[in-house]
Amino acid sequence: MIREHLDGILAWTQLRVSNGALEGMNNKVKVVSHRAYGYRTTQTYIIAIWHGCGDLPLE
């Protein structure tokens, strides 16, 4: 199992960069996607993603 992920493990030991922030953003997009079920256009779906991930005000 470790051999399958050896490249990623070695990259982390050198760079010390985590993809946690990206995974969190991906989760937010999935949540918005479930809430946006039934939106009529792709544009409103994209706006919902920007709103959900950008913490924009409702005004």
XYZ file of N, CA and C in Angstrom:
177
model
N 0.829 -1.196 0.000
C 0.000 0.000 0.000
C 0.871 1.257 0.000
N 1.914 1.252 0.791
C 2.782 2.431 0.849
C 3.483 2.630 -0.485
N 3.849 1.540 -1.135
C 4.540 1.652 -2.425
C 3.656 2.326 -3.477
N 2.355 2.126 -3.385
C 1.440 2.756 -4.343
C 1.422 4.272 -4.179
N 1.640 4.753 -2.972
C 1.574 6.182 -2.680
C 2.942 6.789 -2.397
N 3.993 6.088 -2.755
C 5.342 6.529 -2.417
C 5.670 7.897 -3.006
N 5.260 8.165 -4.245
C 5.542 9.471 -4.857
C 4.912 10.603 -4.059
N 3.669 10.434 -3.651
C 2.995 11.464 -2.865
C 3.610 11.642 -1.492
N 4.014 10.546 -0.879
C 4.639 10.624 0.447
C 5.968 11.359 0.365
N 6.778 11.027 -0.626
C 8.071 11.698 -0.789
C 7.892 13.176 -1.119
N 6.906 13.505 -1.933
C 6.644 14.911 -2.259
C 6.251 15.681 -1.010
N 5.451 15.078 -0.143
C 5.040 15.769 1.082
C 6.230 15.998 1.999
N 7.129 15.030 2.111
C 8.277 15.200 3.005
C 9.198 16.304 2.517
N 9.213 16.570 1.229
C 10.067 17.627 0.686
C 9.380 18.983 0.723
N 8.102 19.047 0.381
C 7.404 20.324 0.224
C 6.606 20.746 1.452
N 6.136 19.782 2.237
C 5.295 20.053 3.414
C 4.029 20.823 3.042
N 3.433 20.447 1.926
C 2.201 21.081 1.461
C 1.078 20.049 1.548
N -0.034 20.459 2.141
C -1.178 19.570 2.278
C -2.270 19.988 1.294
N -3.071 19.048 0.872
C -4.189 19.364 -0.008
C -5.490 19.477 0.783
N -5.401 19.688 2.082
C -6.581 19.779 2.939
C -7.520 20.905 2.550
N -6.961 22.066 2.200
C -7.800 23.203 1.804
C -8.569 22.884 0.525
N -7.914 22.238 -0.403
C -8.568 21.870 -1.659
C -9.668 20.839 -1.428
N -9.424 19.886 -0.552
C -10.441 18.887 -0.231
C -11.649 19.532 0.450
N -11.402 20.523 1.302
C -12.501 21.242 1.942
C -13.348 21.995 0.932
N -12.682 22.637 -0.028
C -13.397 23.358 -1.084
C -14.209 22.383 -1.937
N -13.633 21.238 -2.227
C -14.329 20.218 -3.005
C -15.582 19.745 -2.272
N -15.492 19.595 -0.967
C -16.647 19.187 -0.168
C -17.739 20.253 -0.207
N -17.350 21.529 -0.139
C -18.338 22.613 -0.218
C -19.066 22.584 -1.554
N -18.329 22.337 -2.635
C -18.951 22.271 -3.963
C -19.947 21.114 -4.017
N -19.612 19.985 -3.414
C -20.537 18.847 -3.391
C -21.802 19.174 -2.605
N -21.656 19.878 -1.486
C -22.825 20.264 -0.684
C -23.712 21.212 -1.482
N -23.096 22.197 -2.143
C -23.863 23.139 -2.968
C -24.542 22.387 -4.106
N -23.868 21.410 -4.665
C -24.436 20.627 -5.756
C -25.703 19.902 -5.306
N -25.695 19.359 -4.107
C -26.889 18.684 -3.594
C -28.015 19.682 -3.341
N -27.665 20.853 -2.847
C -28.687 21.881 -2.599
C -29.231 22.454 -3.896
N -28.399 22.476 -4.928
C -28.763 23.125 -6.186
C -29.512 22.190 -7.132
N -29.882 21.033 -6.670
C -30.600 20.098 -7.530
C -31.885 20.750 -8.039
N -32.059 20.771 -9.344
C -33.252 21.342 -9.933
C -33.075 22.753 -10.469
N -31.890 23.326 -10.308
C -31.659 24.650 -10.887
C -31.813 24.551 -12.398
N -32.400 25.571 -12.981
C -32.742 25.493 -14.401
C -31.552 25.705 -15.325
N -30.615 26.541 -14.928
C -29.490 26.822 -15.820
C -28.169 26.534 -15.122
N -27.167 26.326 -15.935
C -25.823 26.109 -15.406
C -25.306 27.369 -14.736
N -25.701 28.520 -15.250
C -25.235 29.787 -14.686
C -25.683 29.942 -13.229
N -26.911 29.578 -12.909
C -27.359 29.693 -11.518
C -26.634 28.689 -10.625
N -26.282 27.540 -11.171
C -25.502 26.557 -10.422
C -24.108 27.103 -10.118
N -23.476 27.722 -11.096
C -22.144 28.308 -10.899
C -22.209 29.447 -9.892
N -23.247 30.261 -9.961
C -23.413 31.347 -8.991
C -23.571 30.777 -7.588
N -24.307 29.690 -7.460
C -24.480 29.055 -6.146
C -23.149 28.537 -5.610
N -22.310 28.000 -6.474
C -20.986 27.531 -6.047
C -20.138 28.704 -5.586
N -20.106 29.788 -6.366
C -19.341 30.978 -5.967
C -19.854 31.519 -4.643
N -21.147 31.519 -4.471
C -21.737 32.029 -3.233
C -21.387 31.127 -2.047
N -21.466 29.835 -2.231
C -21.182 28.903 -1.147
C -19.715 28.839 -0.769
N -18.844 28.938 -1.747
C -17.407 28.824 -1.475
C -16.763 30.154 -1.137
N -17.394 31.245 -1.547
C -16.795 32.549 -1.315
C -17.342 33.274 -0.114
N -18.315 32.665 0.596
C -18.944 33.294 1.755
C -19.432 34.705 1.433
N -20.114 34.835 0.300
C -20.640 36.128 -0.121
C -21.891 36.473 0.678
N -22.156 37.759 0.892
C -23.364 38.153 1.624
C -24.612 37.894 0.784
N -25.742 37.787 1.430
C -26.997 37.520 0.729
C -27.589 38.759 0.080
N -27.072 39.907 0.358
C -27.630 41.159 -0.176
C -27.316 41.347 -1.626
